[in-house]
Amino acid sequence: MAATTHDAGVLLIYTGGTIGTVRADPRDPLSPLIPGGLDQILASLPGYLPRDKRIISGGRAVRLEAVSLEKPLDSADLGTRDWRELARLIGAHYDDYEGFVILHGTDTLAYTSSCLAFMLENLAKPVVITGSQRPIGETRSDAVQNLVTAIEFAAARTLGHPVIPEVGVLFHHQLFRGCRVRKVNADGYEGFASPNLPPLGRAGGRIEVNRALVRRPPGKSARFAVSMASETDLLVLELFPGIKPAVLRTLFDTPGLKGVVLKTFGAGNAPTDPEFLAAIKYGVREKGLLMVNVTQCLQGEVAQGRYRTSAGLLAAGVVGGLDLTPEAALTKMGLVLGQGFEGRDAADRMQLDLRGEQRASLYNIHFRPVAAETDRPITLRGEDGPLVLERDGDLFQGNAPYKEKHLVQAFLRLLDIETSDGRRGRLDFKVYLNQPDAGEATAEEPPTYLGRVSRPLTGGRDNVILEITRQAEQLIDTGHSPTLTLVPLGGSDLAIQNAHIALMTQD
Ligand code: ASP
């Protein structure tokens, strides 16, 4: 299947779905729809010249070759094995074509498009997934429009359109980022939406591309690769009012379970019932599950800590999924855990924007008391004087191009705080980056005042979140290992489970 650069063409990969279905009994229009073959799809494609293996589009000929999964399926029957097969096919033919079109059932298309976005690393060519709500052979079908337009986006170079080097989903005249789409209609022709990101392209009389949104192609030295790593022992769990903590515990006890996508209310909220939160903590701390919080809402994002009803999840170690779709959260989790990341590293990795699936990255810089072990609680006692914390783990998770990113917001988070002196708790301390006492300074940088916390503890357990965007600039500028200093001012003695600075960045 070698091709010259002048005639790169498109590879069409057929997986099944409504687009290719036929009536089980061709004489009975009420007989069930079952997957048909690739031949009838090509036979229904206007402008396709089967002998030349070319399709005429926009007055130009595009080489079009087609392959089918061994057994075309309704997408409800597709899964990890098929995602791998699709990634393998694209990997095997990557150099032979200028773009790829995948024909897919609509039901689970958003999972496949999300998963492929993560599996295909340093993608420089368009991979466009499409399907239809009516079979291609039916008179009033949306299939031809979707398929021909998908081919136009995939053959962008030949046809003179801007190339979109991403996994995209083409449906009803719009091209969406694959790891942002959701199926929103079970039968309407506008079957898909990308609620948190405008379309990358539109097809009217002309093809239009929103260049500002399209991801930049990888640099010359970044080689295309296919990652087959995927963890499949995962669960998507949608909360509802009255959900029983015992049910959660039973689910979390499932042998082999590694991760949970938690679909919460609104901006990431959940019950504050101590038993519910104890069950979540059991899942994260005792069962070691990676848990990510995404919203049940179609649009908007999770902001853990904004409401009291999400503070407990943050304290328990649930990762905030920002504006991730559930499909992207699940498949990203599969990749992150499949690549062998564990515990805090997996949680940190989940918060980085890998393929444009979320609007920003969160880099966590963790701290622990000087010379103490990682998972011991941090204690702040009045009589002990200032508590100095040092960085724990890699600065910016070894991400070198960090400096090129734009800092949007930074927070200091002291999580899961308990008073350890038995008195009714009162928080009263000052926080510095580096040490305020110049005489004893060990830090290479001058101290920066981050703020004073002075308030009663509001619950049994509490979080402190300070916005430190302005002060955090120096962390990025110097790249030095910062220390964090807590200076007690006569409040309660405290035990803190987790102290970190979260830097929210965009490209
Ligand atoms: N059940 C079909 C599928 O997902 C629906 C469709 O393609 O529209 O395969």
Short mmCIF file of C-alpha atoms and ligand atoms in Angstrom, two decimals:
data_model
loop_
_atom_site.label_atom_id
_atom_site.label_comp_id
_atom_site.label_asym_id
_atom_site.label_seq_id
_atom_site.Cartn_x
_atom_site.Cartn_y
_atom_site.Cartn_z
CA MET A 1 0.00 0.00 0.00
CA ALA A 2 2.93 2.36 -0.49
CA ALA A 3 2.09 5.80 -1.80
CA THR A 4 4.00 8.71 -3.18
CA THR A 5 3.83 11.99 -1.32
CA HIS A 6 1.89 13.48 -4.26
CA ASP A 7 -0.83 10.91 -3.93
CA ALA A 8 -1.06 10.23 -0.25
CA GLY A 9 -4.81 9.54 -0.06
CA VAL A 10 -7.04 8.36 2.72
CA LEU A 11 -7.49 5.01 4.41
CA LEU A 12 -11.11 4.24 5.30
CA ILE A 13 -11.54 1.83 8.19
CA TYR A 14 -14.97 0.30 8.61
CA THR A 15 -15.98 -1.02 12.04
CA GLY A 16 -19.76 -1.41 11.66
CA GLY A 17 -22.61 0.64 13.18
CA THR A 18 -25.83 1.99 11.72
CA ILE A 19 -24.02 3.54 8.76
CA GLY A 20 -23.36 0.11 7.32
CA THR A 21 -26.43 -1.75 8.52
CA VAL A 22 -28.87 -3.58 6.28
CA ARG A 23 -32.22 -5.24 6.99
CA ALA A 24 -31.80 -8.83 8.14
CA ASP A 25 -34.45 -9.67 5.52
CA PRO A 26 -34.09 -7.26 2.56
CA ARG A 27 -37.76 -7.80 1.63
CA ASP A 28 -38.99 -6.94 5.12
CA PRO A 29 -38.50 -3.26 6.06
CA LEU A 30 -39.36 -4.08 9.66
CA SER A 31 -36.75 -6.79 10.11
CA PRO A 32 -33.89 -5.85 12.50
CA LEU A 33 -30.87 -3.87 11.30
CA ILE A 34 -27.68 -5.90 11.27
CA PRO A 35 -24.13 -4.86 10.25
CA GLY A 36 -23.57 -5.16 6.49
CA GLY A 37 -20.33 -5.25 4.53
CA LEU A 38 -17.93 -2.60 3.31
CA ASP A 39 -18.92 -3.18 -0.33
CA GLN A 40 -22.35 -1.66 -0.02
CA ILE A 41 -20.86 1.40 1.69
CA LEU A 42 -18.44 1.98 -1.18
CA ALA A 43 -21.23 1.29 -3.69
CA SER A 44 -23.31 4.07 -2.07
CA LEU A 45 -20.50 6.64 -2.12
CA PRO A 46 -21.07 9.31 -4.79
CA GLY A 47 -17.96 10.23 -6.75
CA TYR A 48 -16.18 6.98 -5.90
CA LEU A 49 -14.42 5.25 -8.80
CA PRO A 50 -13.95 1.68 -7.60
CA ARG A 51 -11.53 0.63 -10.32
CA ASP A 52 -9.19 3.58 -9.69
CA LYS A 53 -9.74 3.48 -5.92
CA ARG A 54 -10.30 7.19 -6.06
CA ILE A 55 -13.04 9.55 -5.01
CA ILE A 56 -13.63 12.80 -6.85
CA SER A 57 -14.18 15.60 -4.36
CA GLY A 58 -14.01 19.36 -4.84
CA GLY A 59 -12.93 18.73 -8.43
CA ARG A 60 -9.88 16.72 -7.31
CA ALA A 61 -9.22 13.02 -7.12
CA VAL A 62 -8.36 11.57 -3.72
CA ARG A 63 -6.94 8.09 -3.46
CA LEU A 64 -9.26 6.10 -1.22
CA GLU A 65 -8.54 2.63 0.06
CA ALA A 66 -10.74 0.80 2.48
CA VAL A 67 -10.38 -1.96 5.05
CA SER A 68 -12.85 -3.48 7.42
CA LEU A 69 -12.58 -4.96 10.90
CA GLU A 70 -12.77 -8.72 10.51
CA LYS A 71 -16.32 -8.68 11.82
CA PRO A 72 -18.18 -5.34 11.60
CA LEU A 73 -20.11 -4.78 14.80
CA ASP A 74 -22.72 -2.59 16.39
CA SER A 75 -20.58 -0.23 18.47
CA ALA A 76 -22.25 -1.48 21.65
CA ASP A 77 -20.14 -4.60 21.08
CA LEU A 78 -16.82 -2.80 20.57
CA GLY A 79 -14.26 -2.48 23.35
CA THR A 80 -10.61 -2.15 24.28
CA ARG A 81 -9.54 -4.89 21.89
CA ASP A 82 -11.08 -3.06 18.96
CA TRP A 83 -9.60 0.30 20.03
CA ARG A 84 -6.21 -1.40 19.98
CA GLU A 85 -6.89 -2.87 16.56
CA LEU A 86 -7.81 0.57 15.20
CA ALA A 87 -4.69 2.12 16.71
CA ARG A 88 -2.60 -0.74 15.31
CA LEU A 89 -4.04 -0.26 11.81
CA ILE A 90 -3.31 3.46 11.89
CA GLY A 91 0.19 2.78 13.21
CA ALA A 92 0.88 0.17 10.53
CA HIS A 93 -0.26 2.47 7.69
CA TYR A 94 0.69 5.81 9.16
CA ASP A 95 3.24 6.65 6.47
CA ASP A 96 1.06 5.42 3.59
CA TYR A 97 -1.78 7.95 3.82
CA GLU A 98 -2.33 11.62 4.50
CA GLY A 99 -5.34 10.92 6.68
CA PHE A 100 -7.65 8.28 8.09
CA VAL A 101 -11.44 7.96 8.28
CA ILE A 102 -13.05 5.52 10.69
CA LEU A 103 -16.67 4.48 10.17
CA HIS A 104 -18.18 3.66 13.52
CA GLY A 105 -21.50 3.13 15.26
CA THR A 106 -22.59 6.23 17.09
CA ASP A 107 -23.44 4.64 20.44
CA THR A 108 -19.89 4.28 21.77
CA LEU A 109 -18.14 6.49 19.24
CA ALA A 110 -17.18 9.08 21.87
CA TYR A 111 -15.29 6.41 23.85
CA THR A 112 -13.38 5.28 20.76
CA SER A 113 -12.55 8.83 19.69
CA SER A 114 -11.34 9.70 23.20
CA CYS A 115 -9.32 6.54 23.55
CA LEU A 116 -7.65 6.92 20.15
CA ALA A 117 -6.75 10.52 20.97
CA PHE A 118 -4.76 9.19 23.93
CA MET A 119 -3.32 6.14 22.16
CA LEU A 120 -1.95 8.08 19.18
CA GLU A 121 1.05 10.11 20.34
CA ASN A 122 2.52 12.98 18.31
CA LEU A 123 -0.18 12.67 15.69
CA ALA A 124 0.52 14.89 12.68
CA LYS A 125 -2.29 13.68 10.41
CA PRO A 126 -6.08 13.85 10.56
CA VAL A 127 -7.94 10.85 11.95
CA VAL A 128 -11.65 11.51 11.43
CA ILE A 129 -14.32 9.29 12.95
CA THR A 130 -17.86 9.37 11.67
CA GLY A 131 -21.06 7.35 11.48
CA SER A 132 -24.70 8.09 10.85
CA GLN A 133 -28.14 7.86 12.37
CA ARG A 134 -29.64 6.13 9.30
CA PRO A 135 -28.09 3.35 7.18
CA ILE A 136 -26.24 4.51 4.08
CA GLY A 137 -28.61 2.59 1.81
CA GLU A 138 -31.73 4.44 2.97
CA THR A 139 -33.07 7.29 0.89
CA ARG A 140 -33.23 9.89 3.65
CA SER A 141 -29.91 9.03 5.28
CA ASP A 142 -27.31 11.34 6.79
CA ALA A 143 -24.54 8.83 5.99
CA VAL A 144 -23.30 10.16 2.64
CA GLN A 145 -22.91 13.73 3.90
CA ASN A 146 -21.04 12.59 6.99
CA LEU A 147 -18.77 10.18 5.15
CA VAL A 148 -17.89 12.46 2.24
CA THR A 149 -17.23 15.39 4.58
CA ALA A 150 -15.05 13.20 6.81
CA ILE A 151 -13.01 12.25 3.74
CA GLU A 152 -12.67 15.96 2.84
CA PHE A 153 -11.22 16.74 6.29
CA ALA A 154 -8.93 13.70 6.14
CA ALA A 155 -7.67 14.61 2.64
CA ALA A 156 -7.12 18.24 3.65
CA ARG A 157 -3.67 18.48 2.10
CA THR A 158 -4.73 17.20 -1.30
CA LEU A 159 -7.87 19.34 -1.27
CA GLY A 160 -6.10 22.46 -0.03
CA HIS A 161 -7.76 22.83 3.40
CA PRO A 162 -5.91 23.39 6.68
CA VAL A 163 -4.75 20.04 8.10
CA ILE A 164 -6.18 19.20 11.54
CA PRO A 165 -3.57 16.90 13.12
CA GLU A 166 -5.97 15.42 15.65
CA VAL A 167 -8.46 12.65 16.25
CA GLY A 168 -11.70 14.38 15.25
CA VAL A 169 -15.35 13.42 15.07
CA LEU A 170 -17.30 14.59 12.05
CA PHE A 171 -21.04 14.66 12.48
CA HIS A 172 -23.70 16.73 10.79
CA HIS A 173 -21.38 19.30 9.18
CA GLN A 174 -19.20 19.86 12.26
CA LEU A 175 -15.78 18.52 13.14
CA PHE A 176 -15.23 18.17 16.89
CA ARG A 177 -12.14 17.28 18.90
CA GLY A 178 -12.46 13.54 19.52
CA CYS A 179 -11.68 13.67 23.24
CA ARG A 180 -14.32 16.37 23.80
CA VAL A 181 -17.43 14.89 22.17
CA ARG A 182 -20.52 13.31 23.64
CA LYS A 183 -23.42 11.57 21.96
CA VAL A 184 -26.34 13.85 22.78
CA ASN A 185 -29.18 12.52 20.67
CA ALA A 186 -30.26 8.91 20.16
CA ASP A 187 -31.74 9.57 16.72
CA GLY A 188 -31.46 13.24 15.68
CA TYR A 189 -29.00 14.08 12.93
CA GLU A 190 -27.18 16.42 15.29
CA GLY A 191 -26.14 13.38 17.25
CA PHE A 192 -22.95 14.78 18.79
CA ALA A 193 -21.86 17.88 20.63
CA SER A 194 -18.69 19.15 22.17
CA PRO A 195 -20.20 21.10 25.06
CA ASN A 196 -16.99 22.59 26.43
CA LEU A 197 -15.10 23.34 23.23
CA PRO A 198 -16.37 24.91 19.97
CA PRO A 199 -16.05 22.80 16.82
CA LEU A 200 -12.62 22.68 15.15
CA GLY A 201 -14.22 22.86 11.72
CA ARG A 202 -17.47 23.31 9.87
CA ALA A 203 -18.56 22.19 6.44
CA GLY A 204 -21.04 24.34 4.57
CA GLY A 205 -20.51 25.15 0.92
CA ARG A 206 -16.88 25.51 1.97
CA ILE A 207 -14.77 23.83 4.63
CA GLU A 208 -13.93 26.22 7.48
CA VAL A 209 -11.34 25.52 10.14
CA ASN A 210 -11.04 27.31 13.48
CA ARG A 211 -7.26 27.51 13.35
CA ALA A 212 -6.92 29.08 16.79
CA LEU A 213 -8.35 25.94 18.40
CA VAL A 214 -6.54 23.31 16.37
CA ARG A 215 -3.59 21.72 18.14
CA ARG A 216 -0.18 22.51 16.78
CA PRO A 217 1.45 19.63 14.90
CA PRO A 218 4.23 17.89 16.85
CA GLY A 219 7.78 19.16 16.38
CA LYS A 220 10.05 17.50 13.79
CA SER A 221 11.85 15.47 16.44
CA ALA A 222 8.62 14.13 18.01
CA ARG A 223 7.98 10.76 16.41
CA PHE A 224 4.49 9.38 15.95
CA ALA A 225 3.87 6.41 18.24
CA VAL A 226 1.00 4.19 19.28
CA SER A 227 0.56 3.47 22.97
CA MET A 228 -1.17 0.16 23.56
CA ALA A 229 -1.08 0.50 27.35
CA SER A 230 -4.54 0.42 28.83
CA GLU A 231 -5.95 -0.54 32.19
CA THR A 232 -9.45 -1.96 31.96
CA ASP A 233 -10.40 -2.61 35.59
CA LEU A 234 -12.27 0.67 35.86
CA LEU A 235 -15.68 1.88 36.92
CA VAL A 236 -17.86 4.88 36.06
CA LEU A 237 -20.07 5.67 39.02
CA GLU A 238 -22.88 8.21 38.81
CA LEU A 239 -23.97 9.63 42.16
CA PHE A 240 -27.64 10.17 42.97
CA PRO A 241 -29.33 11.58 46.05
CA GLY A 242 -29.56 8.86 48.67
CA ILE A 243 -26.78 6.65 47.27
CA LYS A 244 -25.80 4.19 50.01
CA PRO A 245 -22.23 4.27 51.32
CA ALA A 246 -22.37 0.49 51.73
CA VAL A 247 -22.95 0.15 47.98
CA LEU A 248 -19.85 2.25 47.33
CA ARG A 249 -17.76 0.11 49.65
CA THR A 250 -18.94 -3.07 47.94
CA LEU A 251 -18.07 -1.65 44.52
CA PHE A 252 -14.66 -0.46 45.75
CA ASP A 253 -13.99 -3.97 47.07
CA THR A 254 -14.33 -5.42 43.53
CA PRO A 255 -11.21 -7.55 43.08
CA GLY A 256 -8.69 -5.95 40.72
CA LEU A 257 -10.48 -2.58 40.51
CA LYS A 258 -7.93 0.22 39.89
CA GLY A 259 -9.84 3.40 39.12
CA VAL A 260 -13.20 5.12 39.37
CA VAL A 261 -14.68 7.99 37.38
CA LEU A 262 -17.07 9.63 39.80
CA LYS A 263 -19.90 11.55 38.12
CA THR A 264 -20.92 14.13 40.67
CA PHE A 265 -23.53 16.88 40.94
CA GLY A 266 -22.97 20.31 39.38
CA ALA A 267 -19.49 21.72 39.90
CA GLY A 268 -18.20 18.49 41.46
CA ASN A 269 -20.42 18.19 44.51
CA ALA A 270 -21.42 15.18 46.60
CA PRO A 271 -23.10 14.45 49.94
CA THR A 272 -21.25 15.62 53.07
CA ASP A 273 -22.57 12.64 55.06
CA PRO A 274 -19.53 11.38 57.04
CA GLU A 275 -20.31 7.79 56.11
CA PHE A 276 -20.36 8.64 52.42
CA LEU A 277 -17.04 10.47 52.70
CA ALA A 278 -15.58 7.64 54.77
CA ALA A 279 -16.51 5.25 51.92
CA ILE A 280 -14.78 7.50 49.37
CA LYS A 281 -11.71 7.72 51.59
CA TYR A 282 -11.77 3.95 51.96
CA GLY A 283 -11.68 3.66 48.17
CA VAL A 284 -8.82 6.13 47.69
CA ARG A 285 -6.65 5.52 50.75
CA GLU A 286 -7.22 1.88 51.62
CA LYS A 287 -8.04 0.35 48.26
CA GLY A 288 -5.60 2.66 46.45
CA LEU A 289 -8.11 3.56 43.72
CA LEU A 290 -7.45 6.45 41.37
CA MET A 291 -10.66 8.47 41.57
CA VAL A 292 -11.46 11.37 39.29
CA ASN A 293 -14.36 13.76 39.71
CA VAL A 294 -16.32 14.81 36.60
CA THR A 295 -19.68 16.51 36.43
CA GLN A 296 -22.97 14.86 35.55
CA CYS A 297 -23.89 18.07 33.73
CA LEU A 298 -23.48 18.25 29.99
CA GLN A 299 -21.59 21.52 30.18
CA GLY A 300 -19.29 23.29 32.64
CA GLU A 301 -16.59 22.01 34.95
CA VAL A 302 -15.65 20.63 38.31
CA ALA A 303 -14.11 22.98 40.87
CA GLN A 304 -13.37 20.89 43.95
CA GLY A 305 -13.36 23.06 47.06
CA ARG A 306 -15.67 25.77 45.73
CA TYR A 307 -18.58 24.36 47.73
CA ARG A 308 -18.44 22.68 51.08
CA THR A 309 -20.06 19.72 49.31
CA SER A 310 -16.92 19.06 47.30
CA ALA A 311 -14.33 19.88 49.99
CA GLY A 312 -14.60 16.38 51.43
CA LEU A 313 -13.79 14.79 48.07
CA LEU A 314 -10.73 17.00 47.70
CA ALA A 315 -9.59 16.12 51.22
CA ALA A 316 -10.08 12.42 50.50
CA GLY A 317 -7.70 12.61 47.53
CA VAL A 318 -10.23 12.57 44.68
CA VAL A 319 -8.72 14.22 41.60
CA GLY A 320 -10.62 17.15 40.08
CA GLY A 321 -11.41 16.37 36.44
CA LEU A 322 -12.05 19.99 35.42
CA ASP A 323 -14.08 19.95 32.13
CA LEU A 324 -13.23 16.36 31.10
CA THR A 325 -16.08 14.39 29.56
CA PRO A 326 -16.77 11.07 31.31
CA GLU A 327 -15.60 9.28 28.15
CA ALA A 328 -12.31 11.16 28.12
CA ALA A 329 -11.86 10.69 31.88
CA LEU A 330 -12.34 6.93 31.58
CA THR A 331 -10.04 6.40 28.61
CA LYS A 332 -7.38 8.77 29.96
CA MET A 333 -7.45 6.86 33.25
CA GLY A 334 -7.02 3.64 31.28
CA LEU A 335 -3.92 5.08 29.61
CA VAL A 336 -2.39 6.61 32.75
CA LEU A 337 -2.83 3.44 34.84
CA GLY A 338 -1.92 1.24 31.86
CA GLN A 339 1.36 3.11 31.54
CA GLY A 340 2.19 2.03 35.08
CA PHE A 341 1.64 5.27 36.99
CA GLU A 342 0.47 4.59 40.51
CA GLY A 343 -0.80 6.40 43.58
CA ARG A 344 0.05 10.09 43.71
CA ASP A 345 1.92 9.98 40.39
CA ALA A 346 -1.18 8.65 38.63
CA ALA A 347 -3.32 11.32 40.30
CA ASP A 348 -0.89 14.05 39.21
CA ARG A 349 -0.70 12.72 35.67
CA MET A 350 -4.51 12.65 35.40
CA GLN A 351 -4.51 16.41 35.96
CA LEU A 352 -2.26 17.25 33.01
CA ASP A 353 -3.79 18.21 29.70
CA LEU A 354 -2.41 15.51 27.38
CA ARG A 355 -4.36 16.00 24.12
CA GLY A 356 -6.50 19.08 24.55
CA GLU A 357 -9.06 17.02 26.47
CA GLN A 358 -9.29 19.62 29.26
CA ARG A 359 -8.96 23.37 29.27
CA ALA A 360 -5.83 23.52 31.44
CA SER A 361 -3.18 21.44 33.19
CA LEU A 362 -2.79 21.31 36.94
CA TYR A 363 0.79 20.77 38.11
CA ASN A 364 0.98 19.76 41.74
CA ILE A 365 4.12 20.52 43.75
CA HIS A 366 3.94 18.38 46.87
CA PHE A 367 5.54 19.18 50.22
CA ARG A 368 6.53 17.18 53.29
CA PRO A 369 8.25 18.16 56.54
CA VAL A 370 12.02 18.32 56.17
CA ALA A 371 13.48 14.85 56.69
CA ALA A 372 10.08 13.20 57.16
CA GLU A 373 8.60 10.38 55.15
CA THR A 374 6.16 10.96 52.35
CA ASP A 375 2.90 9.71 53.76
CA ARG A 376 3.20 10.79 57.39
CA PRO A 377 0.76 13.57 58.33
CA ILE A 378 2.36 17.00 58.62
CA THR A 379 1.98 18.41 62.13
CA LEU A 380 2.07 22.06 63.15
CA ARG A 381 2.49 22.59 66.90
CA GLY A 382 2.41 25.96 68.64
CA GLU A 383 5.44 25.32 70.83
CA ASP A 384 7.62 23.91 68.04
CA GLY A 385 7.91 27.19 66.14
CA PRO A 386 7.88 27.42 62.32
CA LEU A 387 7.37 24.22 60.37
CA VAL A 388 9.49 23.97 57.25
CA LEU A 389 8.30 21.74 54.43
CA GLU A 390 10.42 20.69 51.49
CA ARG A 391 9.44 19.66 48.04
CA ASP A 392 8.52 16.02 47.74
CA GLY A 393 8.97 14.45 44.31
CA ASP A 394 9.79 15.99 40.95
CA LEU A 395 9.30 19.71 40.38
CA PHE A 396 6.66 19.97 37.62
CA GLN A 397 6.75 16.19 37.21
CA GLY A 398 9.88 16.39 35.11
CA ASN A 399 8.06 18.39 32.48
CA ALA A 400 10.78 20.46 30.86
CA PRO A 401 8.70 22.69 28.54
CA TYR A 402 6.83 23.90 31.60
CA LYS A 403 8.26 27.41 31.30
CA GLU A 404 6.62 27.89 27.92
CA LYS A 405 3.21 27.53 29.48
CA HIS A 406 1.05 30.32 30.69
CA LEU A 407 0.18 30.41 34.39
CA VAL A 408 -3.56 30.92 34.80
CA GLN A 409 -3.97 30.46 38.55
CA ALA A 410 -2.08 29.01 41.49
CA PHE A 411 -3.35 27.68 44.79
CA LEU A 412 -1.76 26.52 47.99
CA ARG A 413 -3.77 23.61 49.31
CA LEU A 414 -3.45 22.24 52.83
CA LEU A 415 -5.83 19.32 52.89
CA ASP A 416 -7.60 17.17 55.41
CA ILE A 417 -6.63 19.21 58.46
CA GLU A 418 -7.49 17.98 61.94
CA THR A 419 -6.77 19.62 65.28
CA SER A 420 -4.66 17.36 67.39
CA ASP A 421 -4.95 19.17 70.74
CA GLY A 422 -8.56 18.17 71.41
CA ARG A 423 -9.67 21.80 71.82
CA ARG A 424 -12.34 23.30 69.59
CA GLY A 425 -10.22 23.94 66.57
CA ARG A 426 -8.96 27.29 65.47
CA LEU A 427 -6.60 27.75 62.53
CA ASP A 428 -4.09 30.54 63.03
CA PHE A 429 -0.83 30.58 61.12
CA LYS A 430 1.10 32.41 58.43
CA VAL A 431 2.47 30.76 55.31
CA TYR A 432 5.62 31.66 53.39
CA LEU A 433 7.34 30.32 50.34
CA ASN A 434 10.87 29.75 51.63
CA GLN A 435 11.87 30.84 55.13
CA PRO A 436 10.97 34.22 56.60
CA ASP A 437 13.86 34.25 59.08
CA ALA A 438 16.81 35.37 57.00
CA GLY A 439 19.26 34.39 59.77
CA GLU A 440 18.29 30.74 59.51
CA ALA A 441 17.53 30.79 55.83
CA THR A 442 18.48 27.70 53.91
CA ALA A 443 16.47 28.61 50.85
CA GLU A 444 18.30 29.96 47.85
CA GLU A 445 15.51 32.43 47.16
CA PRO A 446 14.14 35.26 49.32
CA PRO A 447 10.98 34.47 51.28
CA THR A 448 7.58 35.30 49.85
CA TYR A 449 4.59 35.84 52.09
CA LEU A 450 1.66 33.73 50.89
CA GLY A 451 -0.95 34.69 53.46
CA ARG A 452 -2.38 34.31 56.93
CA VAL A 453 -5.01 31.77 57.83
CA SER A 454 -7.05 32.79 60.86
CA ARG A 455 -10.45 31.20 61.34
CA PRO A 456 -12.27 28.51 63.25
CA LEU A 457 -12.16 25.03 61.78
CA THR A 458 -15.50 24.63 60.14
CA GLY A 459 -15.95 20.88 60.37
CA GLY A 460 -14.32 17.82 61.86
CA ARG A 461 -11.83 17.99 59.01
CA ASP A 462 -10.98 21.01 56.96
CA ASN A 463 -9.05 22.27 53.95
CA VAL A 464 -7.19 25.55 53.53
CA ILE A 465 -6.96 26.90 50.01
CA LEU A 466 -5.10 30.16 49.34
CA GLU A 467 -4.94 31.72 45.93
CA ILE A 468 -1.27 32.54 45.30
CA THR A 469 -1.19 33.23 41.57
CA ARG A 470 0.92 36.39 41.83
CA GLN A 471 3.45 34.88 44.24
CA ALA A 472 3.72 31.65 42.25
CA GLU A 473 5.33 33.35 39.26
CA GLN A 474 8.71 33.05 40.95
CA LEU A 475 8.37 29.29 41.22
CA ILE A 476 8.22 29.15 37.47
CA ASP A 477 10.83 31.84 36.85
CA THR A 478 13.51 30.39 39.09
CA GLY A 479 12.63 26.71 38.85
CA HIS A 480 14.36 26.42 42.25
CA SER A 481 13.29 23.91 44.81
CA PRO A 482 11.01 25.92 47.05
CA THR A 483 10.33 25.32 50.71
CA LEU A 484 7.08 26.12 52.44
CA THR A 485 7.07 27.56 55.96
CA LEU A 486 4.09 27.52 58.32
CA VAL A 487 4.48 29.91 61.28
CA PRO A 488 2.05 29.11 64.14
CA LEU A 489 0.31 32.10 65.78
CA GLY A 490 -1.39 30.51 68.77
CA GLY A 491 -4.10 28.46 67.02
CA SER A 492 -4.71 24.77 67.59
CA ASP A 493 -2.08 22.14 66.98
CA LEU A 494 -2.81 20.63 63.59
CA ALA A 495 -2.29 17.48 61.58
CA ILE A 496 -2.37 18.01 57.81
CA GLN A 497 -2.54 15.06 55.43
CA ASN A 498 -1.51 16.74 52.21
CA ALA A 499 0.21 20.03 51.40
CA HIS A 500 0.72 21.03 47.80
CA ILE A 501 0.80 23.95 45.43
CA ALA A 502 -1.39 23.50 42.37
CA LEU A 503 -0.35 25.52 39.31
CA MET A 504 -3.01 25.78 36.64
CA THR A 505 -1.44 26.39 33.23
CA GLN A 506 -2.44 26.65 29.60
CA ASP A 507 -0.37 26.32 26.44
N1 ASP B 1 -26.34 0.91 17.58
C1 ASP B 1 -25.65 1.64 16.56
C2 ASP B 1 -24.16 1.55 16.88
O1 ASP B 1 -23.67 2.26 17.70
C3 ASP B 1 -26.10 3.05 16.51
C4 ASP B 1 -25.48 3.91 15.43
O2 ASP B 1 -24.51 3.58 14.79
O3 ASP B 1 -26.04 5.02 15.19
O4 ASP B 1 -23.49 0.74 16.30
#
